[in-house]
mmCIF file of C-alpha atoms and ligand atoms in Angstrom:
data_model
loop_
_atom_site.group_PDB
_atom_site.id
_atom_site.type_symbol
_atom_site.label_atom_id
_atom_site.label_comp_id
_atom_site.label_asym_id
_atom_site.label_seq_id
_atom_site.Cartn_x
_atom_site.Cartn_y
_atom_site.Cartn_z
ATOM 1 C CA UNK A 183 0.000 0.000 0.000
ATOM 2 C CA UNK A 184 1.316 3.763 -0.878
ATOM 3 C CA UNK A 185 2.139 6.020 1.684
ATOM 4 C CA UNK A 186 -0.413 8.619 1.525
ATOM 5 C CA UNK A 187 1.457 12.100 3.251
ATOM 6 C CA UNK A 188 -0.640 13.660 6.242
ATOM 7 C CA UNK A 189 -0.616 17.489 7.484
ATOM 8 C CA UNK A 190 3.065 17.691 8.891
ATOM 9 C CA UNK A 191 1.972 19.808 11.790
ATOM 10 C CA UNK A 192 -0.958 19.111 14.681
ATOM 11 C CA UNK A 193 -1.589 23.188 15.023
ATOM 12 C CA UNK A 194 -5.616 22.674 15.312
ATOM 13 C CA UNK A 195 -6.720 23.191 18.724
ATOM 14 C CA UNK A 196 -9.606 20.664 19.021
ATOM 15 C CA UNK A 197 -6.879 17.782 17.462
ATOM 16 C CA UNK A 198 -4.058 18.952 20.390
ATOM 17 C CA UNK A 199 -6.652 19.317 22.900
ATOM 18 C CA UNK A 200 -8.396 15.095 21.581
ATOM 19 C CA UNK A 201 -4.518 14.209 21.506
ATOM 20 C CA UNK A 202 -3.372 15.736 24.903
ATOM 21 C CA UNK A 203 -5.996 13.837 26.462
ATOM 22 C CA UNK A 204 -6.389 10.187 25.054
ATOM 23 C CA UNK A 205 -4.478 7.959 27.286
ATOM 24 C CA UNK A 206 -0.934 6.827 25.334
ATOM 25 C CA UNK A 207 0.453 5.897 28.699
ATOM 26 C CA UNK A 208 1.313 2.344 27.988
ATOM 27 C CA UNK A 209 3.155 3.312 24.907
ATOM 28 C CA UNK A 210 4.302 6.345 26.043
ATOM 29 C CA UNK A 211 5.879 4.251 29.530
ATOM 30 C CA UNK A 212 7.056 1.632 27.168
ATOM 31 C CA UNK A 213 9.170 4.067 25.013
ATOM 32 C CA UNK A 214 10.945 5.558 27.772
ATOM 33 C CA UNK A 215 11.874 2.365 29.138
ATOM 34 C CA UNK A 216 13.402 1.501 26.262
ATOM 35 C CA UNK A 217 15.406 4.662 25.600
ATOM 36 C CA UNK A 218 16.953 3.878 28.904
ATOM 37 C CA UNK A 219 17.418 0.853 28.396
ATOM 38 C CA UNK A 220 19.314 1.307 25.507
ATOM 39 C CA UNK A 221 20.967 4.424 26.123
ATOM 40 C CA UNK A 222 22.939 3.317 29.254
ATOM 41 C CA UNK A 223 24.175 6.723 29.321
ATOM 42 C CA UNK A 224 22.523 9.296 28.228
ATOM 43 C CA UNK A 225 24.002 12.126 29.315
ATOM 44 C CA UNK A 226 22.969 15.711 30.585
ATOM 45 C CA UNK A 227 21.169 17.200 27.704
ATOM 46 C CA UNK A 228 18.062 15.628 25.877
ATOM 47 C CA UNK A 229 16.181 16.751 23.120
ATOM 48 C CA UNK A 230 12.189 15.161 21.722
ATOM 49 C CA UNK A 231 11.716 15.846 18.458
ATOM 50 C CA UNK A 232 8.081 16.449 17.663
ATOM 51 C CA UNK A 233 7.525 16.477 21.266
ATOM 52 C CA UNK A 234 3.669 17.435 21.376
ATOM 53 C CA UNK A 235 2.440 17.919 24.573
ATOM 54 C CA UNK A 236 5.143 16.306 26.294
ATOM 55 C CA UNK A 237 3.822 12.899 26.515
ATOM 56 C CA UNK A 238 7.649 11.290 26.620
ATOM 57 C CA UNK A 239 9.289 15.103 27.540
ATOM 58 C CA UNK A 240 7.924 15.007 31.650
ATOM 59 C CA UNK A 241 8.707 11.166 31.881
ATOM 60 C CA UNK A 242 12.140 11.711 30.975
ATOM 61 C CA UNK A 243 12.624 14.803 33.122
ATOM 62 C CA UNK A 244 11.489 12.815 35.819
ATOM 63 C CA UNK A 245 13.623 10.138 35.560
ATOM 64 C CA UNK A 246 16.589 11.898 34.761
ATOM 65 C CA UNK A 247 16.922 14.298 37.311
ATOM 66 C CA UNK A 248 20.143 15.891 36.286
ATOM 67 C CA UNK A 249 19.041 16.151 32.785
ATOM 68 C CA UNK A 250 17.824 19.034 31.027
ATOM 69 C CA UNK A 251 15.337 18.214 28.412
ATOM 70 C CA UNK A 252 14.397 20.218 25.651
ATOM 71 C CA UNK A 253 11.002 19.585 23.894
ATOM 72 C CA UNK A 254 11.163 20.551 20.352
ATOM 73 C CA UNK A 255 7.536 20.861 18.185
ATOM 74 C CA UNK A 256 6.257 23.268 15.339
ATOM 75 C CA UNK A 257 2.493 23.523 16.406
ATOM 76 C CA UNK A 258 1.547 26.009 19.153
ATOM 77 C CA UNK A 259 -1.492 24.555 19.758
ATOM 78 C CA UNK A 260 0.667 21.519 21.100
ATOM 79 C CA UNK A 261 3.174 23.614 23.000
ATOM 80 C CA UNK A 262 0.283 25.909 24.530
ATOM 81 C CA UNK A 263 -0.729 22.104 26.475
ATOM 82 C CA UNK A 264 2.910 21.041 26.900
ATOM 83 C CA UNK A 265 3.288 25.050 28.949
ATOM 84 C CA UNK A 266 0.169 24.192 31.166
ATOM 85 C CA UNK A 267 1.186 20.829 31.935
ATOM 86 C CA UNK A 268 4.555 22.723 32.971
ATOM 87 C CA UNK A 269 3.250 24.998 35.451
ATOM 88 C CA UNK A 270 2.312 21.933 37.033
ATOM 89 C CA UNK A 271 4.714 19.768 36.638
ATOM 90 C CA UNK A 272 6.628 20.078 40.138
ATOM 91 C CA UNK A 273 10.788 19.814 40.452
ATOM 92 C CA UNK A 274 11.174 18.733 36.912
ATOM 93 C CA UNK A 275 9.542 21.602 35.499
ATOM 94 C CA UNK A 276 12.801 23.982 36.004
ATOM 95 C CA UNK A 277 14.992 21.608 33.597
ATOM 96 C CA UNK A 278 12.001 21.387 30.666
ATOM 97 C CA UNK A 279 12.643 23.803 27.758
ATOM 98 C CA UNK A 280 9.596 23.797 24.995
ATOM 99 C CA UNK A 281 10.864 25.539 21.701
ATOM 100 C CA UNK A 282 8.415 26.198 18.893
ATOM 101 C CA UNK A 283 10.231 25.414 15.485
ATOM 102 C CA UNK A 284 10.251 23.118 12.839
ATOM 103 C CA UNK A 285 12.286 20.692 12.383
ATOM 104 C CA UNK A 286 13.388 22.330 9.193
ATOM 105 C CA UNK A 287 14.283 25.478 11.088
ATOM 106 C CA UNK A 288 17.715 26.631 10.196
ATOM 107 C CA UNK A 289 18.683 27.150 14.125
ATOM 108 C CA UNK A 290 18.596 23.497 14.315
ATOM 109 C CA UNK A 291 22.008 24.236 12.336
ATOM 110 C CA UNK A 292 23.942 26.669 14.566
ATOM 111 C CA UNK A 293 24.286 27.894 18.307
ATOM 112 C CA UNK A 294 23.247 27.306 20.493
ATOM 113 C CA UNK A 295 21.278 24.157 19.983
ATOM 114 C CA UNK A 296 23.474 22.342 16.949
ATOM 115 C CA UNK A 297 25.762 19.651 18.255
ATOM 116 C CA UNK A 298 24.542 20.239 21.587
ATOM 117 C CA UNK A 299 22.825 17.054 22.834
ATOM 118 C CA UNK A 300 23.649 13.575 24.598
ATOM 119 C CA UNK A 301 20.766 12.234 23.381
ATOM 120 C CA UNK A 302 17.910 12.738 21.181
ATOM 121 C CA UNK A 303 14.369 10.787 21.296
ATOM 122 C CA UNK A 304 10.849 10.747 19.355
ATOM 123 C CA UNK A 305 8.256 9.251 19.523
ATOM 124 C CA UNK A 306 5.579 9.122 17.155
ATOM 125 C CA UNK A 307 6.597 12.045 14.801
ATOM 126 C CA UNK A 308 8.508 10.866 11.978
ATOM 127 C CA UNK A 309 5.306 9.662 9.964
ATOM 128 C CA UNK A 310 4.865 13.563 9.761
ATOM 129 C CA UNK A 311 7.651 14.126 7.941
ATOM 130 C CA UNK A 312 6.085 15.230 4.457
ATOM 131 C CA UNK A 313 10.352 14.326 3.595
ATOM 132 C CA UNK A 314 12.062 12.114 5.757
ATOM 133 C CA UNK A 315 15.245 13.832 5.040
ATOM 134 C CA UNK A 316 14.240 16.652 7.576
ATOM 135 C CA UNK A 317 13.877 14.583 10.683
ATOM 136 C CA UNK A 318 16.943 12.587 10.084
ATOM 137 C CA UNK A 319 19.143 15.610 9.139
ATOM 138 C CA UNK A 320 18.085 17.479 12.506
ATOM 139 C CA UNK A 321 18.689 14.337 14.784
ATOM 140 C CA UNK A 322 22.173 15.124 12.998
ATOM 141 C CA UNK A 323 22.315 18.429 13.724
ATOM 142 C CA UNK A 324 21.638 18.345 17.101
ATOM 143 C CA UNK A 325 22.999 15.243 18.796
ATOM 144 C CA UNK A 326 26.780 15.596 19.804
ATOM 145 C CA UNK A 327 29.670 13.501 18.986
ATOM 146 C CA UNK A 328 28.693 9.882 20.166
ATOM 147 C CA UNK A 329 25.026 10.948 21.265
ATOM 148 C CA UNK A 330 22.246 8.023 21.725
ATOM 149 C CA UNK A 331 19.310 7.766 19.201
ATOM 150 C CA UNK A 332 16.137 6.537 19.882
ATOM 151 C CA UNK A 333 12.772 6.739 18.326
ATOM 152 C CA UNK A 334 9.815 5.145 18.024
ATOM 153 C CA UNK A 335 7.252 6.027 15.409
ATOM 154 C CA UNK A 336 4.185 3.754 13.517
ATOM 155 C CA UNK A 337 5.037 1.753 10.745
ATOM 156 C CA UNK A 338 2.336 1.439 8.147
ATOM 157 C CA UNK A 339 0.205 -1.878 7.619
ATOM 158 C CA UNK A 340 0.544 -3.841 4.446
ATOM 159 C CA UNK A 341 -3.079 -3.412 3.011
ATOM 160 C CA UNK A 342 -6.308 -0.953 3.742
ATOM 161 C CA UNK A 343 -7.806 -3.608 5.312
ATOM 162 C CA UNK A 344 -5.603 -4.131 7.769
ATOM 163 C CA UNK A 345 -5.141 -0.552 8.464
ATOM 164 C CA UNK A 346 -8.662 -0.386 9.010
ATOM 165 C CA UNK A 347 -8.575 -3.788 11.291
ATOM 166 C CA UNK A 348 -5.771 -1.836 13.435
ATOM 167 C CA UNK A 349 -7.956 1.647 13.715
ATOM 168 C CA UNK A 350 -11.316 -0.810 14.312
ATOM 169 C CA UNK A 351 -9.423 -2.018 17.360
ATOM 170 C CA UNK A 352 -7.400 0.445 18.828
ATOM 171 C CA UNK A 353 -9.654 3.911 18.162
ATOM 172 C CA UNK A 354 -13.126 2.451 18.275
ATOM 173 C CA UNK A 355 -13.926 4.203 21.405
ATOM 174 C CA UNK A 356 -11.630 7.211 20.318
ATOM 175 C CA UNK A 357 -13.376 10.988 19.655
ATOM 176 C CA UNK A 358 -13.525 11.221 15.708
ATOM 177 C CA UNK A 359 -10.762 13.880 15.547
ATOM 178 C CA UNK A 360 -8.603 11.539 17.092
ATOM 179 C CA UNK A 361 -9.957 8.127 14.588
ATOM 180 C CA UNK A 362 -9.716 10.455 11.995
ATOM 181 C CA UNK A 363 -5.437 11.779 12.861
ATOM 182 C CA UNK A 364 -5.058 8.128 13.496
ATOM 183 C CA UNK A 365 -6.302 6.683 10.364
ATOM 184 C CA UNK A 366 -3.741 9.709 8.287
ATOM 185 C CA UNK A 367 -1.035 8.344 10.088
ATOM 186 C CA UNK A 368 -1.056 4.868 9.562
ATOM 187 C CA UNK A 369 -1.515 5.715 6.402
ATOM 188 C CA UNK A 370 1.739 8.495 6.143
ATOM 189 C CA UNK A 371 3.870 6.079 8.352
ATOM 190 C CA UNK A 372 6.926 4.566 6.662
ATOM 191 C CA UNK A 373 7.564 0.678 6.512
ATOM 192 C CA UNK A 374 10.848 -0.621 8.380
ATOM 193 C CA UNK A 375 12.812 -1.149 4.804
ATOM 194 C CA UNK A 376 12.031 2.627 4.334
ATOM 195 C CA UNK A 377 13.016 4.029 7.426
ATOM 196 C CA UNK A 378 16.357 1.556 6.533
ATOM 197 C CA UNK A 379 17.009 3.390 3.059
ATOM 198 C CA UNK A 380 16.730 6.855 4.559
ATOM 199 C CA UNK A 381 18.888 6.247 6.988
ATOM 200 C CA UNK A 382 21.191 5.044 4.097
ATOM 201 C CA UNK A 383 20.842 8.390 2.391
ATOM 202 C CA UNK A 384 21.454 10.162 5.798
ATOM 203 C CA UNK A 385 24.540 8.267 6.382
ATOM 204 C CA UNK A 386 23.509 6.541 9.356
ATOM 205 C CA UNK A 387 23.552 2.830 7.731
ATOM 206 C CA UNK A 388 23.767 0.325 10.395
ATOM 207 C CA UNK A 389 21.487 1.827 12.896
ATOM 208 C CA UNK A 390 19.002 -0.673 14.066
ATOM 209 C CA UNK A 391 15.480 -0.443 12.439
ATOM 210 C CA UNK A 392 12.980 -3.145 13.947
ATOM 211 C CA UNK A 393 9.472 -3.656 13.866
ATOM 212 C CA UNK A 394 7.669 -3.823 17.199
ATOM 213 C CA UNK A 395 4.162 -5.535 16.897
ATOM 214 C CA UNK A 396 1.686 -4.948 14.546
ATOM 215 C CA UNK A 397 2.060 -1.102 14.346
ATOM 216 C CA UNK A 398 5.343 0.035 15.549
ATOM 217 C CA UNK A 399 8.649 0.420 14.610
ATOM 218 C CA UNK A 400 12.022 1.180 16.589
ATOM 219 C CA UNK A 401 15.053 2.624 15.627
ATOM 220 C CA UNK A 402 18.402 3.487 17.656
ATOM 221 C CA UNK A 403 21.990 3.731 16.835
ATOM 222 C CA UNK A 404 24.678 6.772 18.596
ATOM 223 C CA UNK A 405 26.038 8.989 16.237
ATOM 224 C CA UNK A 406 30.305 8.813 16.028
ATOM 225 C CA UNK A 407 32.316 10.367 17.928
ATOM 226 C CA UNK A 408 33.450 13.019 14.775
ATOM 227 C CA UNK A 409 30.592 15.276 14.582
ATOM 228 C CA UNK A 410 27.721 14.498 12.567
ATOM 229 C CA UNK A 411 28.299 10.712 12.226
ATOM 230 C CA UNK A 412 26.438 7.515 12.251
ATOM 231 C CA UNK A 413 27.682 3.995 13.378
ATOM 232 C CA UNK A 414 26.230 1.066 14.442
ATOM 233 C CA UNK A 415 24.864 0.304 17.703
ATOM 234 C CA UNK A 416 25.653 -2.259 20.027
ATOM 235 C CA UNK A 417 23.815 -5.387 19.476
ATOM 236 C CA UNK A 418 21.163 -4.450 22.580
ATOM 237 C CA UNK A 419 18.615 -6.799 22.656
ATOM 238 C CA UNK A 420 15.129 -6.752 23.776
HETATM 239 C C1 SAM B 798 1.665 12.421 16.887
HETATM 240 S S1 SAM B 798 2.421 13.822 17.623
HETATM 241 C C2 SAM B 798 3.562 13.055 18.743
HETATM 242 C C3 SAM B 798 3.703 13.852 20.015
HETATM 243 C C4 SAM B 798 4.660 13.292 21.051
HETATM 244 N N1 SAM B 798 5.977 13.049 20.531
HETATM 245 C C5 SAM B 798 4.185 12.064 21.774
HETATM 246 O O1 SAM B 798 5.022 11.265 22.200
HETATM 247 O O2 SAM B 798 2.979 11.872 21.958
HETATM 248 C C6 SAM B 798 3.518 14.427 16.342
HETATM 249 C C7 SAM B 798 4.054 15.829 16.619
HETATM 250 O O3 SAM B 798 5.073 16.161 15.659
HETATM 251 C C8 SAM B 798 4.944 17.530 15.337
HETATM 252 N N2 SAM B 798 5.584 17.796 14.048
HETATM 253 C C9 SAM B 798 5.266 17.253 12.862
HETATM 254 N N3 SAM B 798 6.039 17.731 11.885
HETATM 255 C C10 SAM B 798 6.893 18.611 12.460
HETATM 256 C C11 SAM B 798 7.917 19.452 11.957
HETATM 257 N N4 SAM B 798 8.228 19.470 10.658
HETATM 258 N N5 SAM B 798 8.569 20.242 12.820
HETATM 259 C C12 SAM B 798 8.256 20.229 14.137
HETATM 260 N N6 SAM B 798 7.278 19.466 14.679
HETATM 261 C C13 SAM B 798 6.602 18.655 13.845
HETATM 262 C C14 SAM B 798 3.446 17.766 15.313
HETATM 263 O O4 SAM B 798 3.099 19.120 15.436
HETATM 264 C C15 SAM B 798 2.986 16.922 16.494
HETATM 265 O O5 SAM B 798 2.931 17.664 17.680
#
């Protein structure tokens, strides 16, 4: 089945708003379990690309207490939710940064934010990516020498029918804005032998690029210890 592009950004209010509050916990806990898992160390300075409201941002602020983590998103309506969960969002809140800019955005490239972090996650963004080449080139631009990868994103289903089968089960109760975002996505998501020739073209062959499930797929790797490199990860199993 072709990938069919959706709307790169989620800048509606009522689609934020049906998004900030459907319950992606299990997911959401899942992913950050992993990252650490993976990324024994990883470091002082984190970046989510994509971040939304912060599903993934607060987890990983609280569980890396000497980290600061910088939430990274083009849609206000997204980072307007991520700010009021913020003011909320007790000792962590002080080392949460939320910067509105696209992934495209040419400060991605320079000071004070290029080069400058130990690790950088997403979750659930790349499918967005009207060209892949945008997300990959910014987890470039931003991750330091030797900095830990990880993202998670959904892969997309072999045939309409099964798309629908996945939607049928996992949005049935869902408000329509959010059946209807979900539907796009599977639909704009990449399959695993696609995410493996961008990372080809962005020089990052090697990285690990599995499919989790029915709907997911994972990839990590750590970017080489010259600037701007990719290598391949440890063998770290599940
Ligand atoms: C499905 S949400 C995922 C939110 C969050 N990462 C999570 O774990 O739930 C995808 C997010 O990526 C953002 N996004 C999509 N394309 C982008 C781009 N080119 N630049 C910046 N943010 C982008 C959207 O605005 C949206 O908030």
């Amino acid at each position: 089945m072709d990938r069919i592009p959706e709307p790169e950004l989620m800048d509606e209010v009522p689609q934020a708003l049906a998004y900030a509050e459907a319950d992606f916990s299990l997911t959401d806990q899942a992913f950050i379990t992993r990252f650490l898992q993976l990324a024994s160390e990883p470091g002082r300075r984190i970046v989510d690309l994509g971040c939304g409201p912060g599903n993934v941002t607060f987890p990983i602020a609280e569980r890396l207490p000497d980290a600061e983590v910088v939430g990274i998103d083009g849609a206000a309506a997204m980072l307007a939710i991520a700010a009021e969960r913020q003011r909320g969002a007790g000792p962590a809140a002080g080392r949460l940064r939320f910067l509105q800019l696209d992934l495209a955005d040419g400060a991605l490239a320079r000071p004070p934010l290029a080069g400058s972090f130990s690790a950088v996650v997403s979750n659930s963004a790349l499918h967005h990516l009207h060209d892949p080449v945008v997300f990959w080139a910014a987890v470039r631009r931003l991750g330091a020498p030797g900095a830990w990868v990880v993202v998670r994103d959904l892969r997309r289903p072999a045939s309409k029918r099964e798309l629908e089968a996945i939607v049928a089960r996992e949005a049935a109760d869902a408000p329509p804005i959010l059946q209807r975002d979900y539907r796009a996505s599977l639909y704009a998501a990449f399959r695993p032998d696609e995410v493996e020739q961008q990372l080809r073209e962005a020089g990052l062959a090697g990285w690990r690029v599995e499919p989790l499930d029915d709907r997911y797929l994972e990839v990590w790797g750590q970017l080489t210890a010259s600037p701007g490199g990719g290598t391949t990860p440890p063998a770290a199993g599940r």
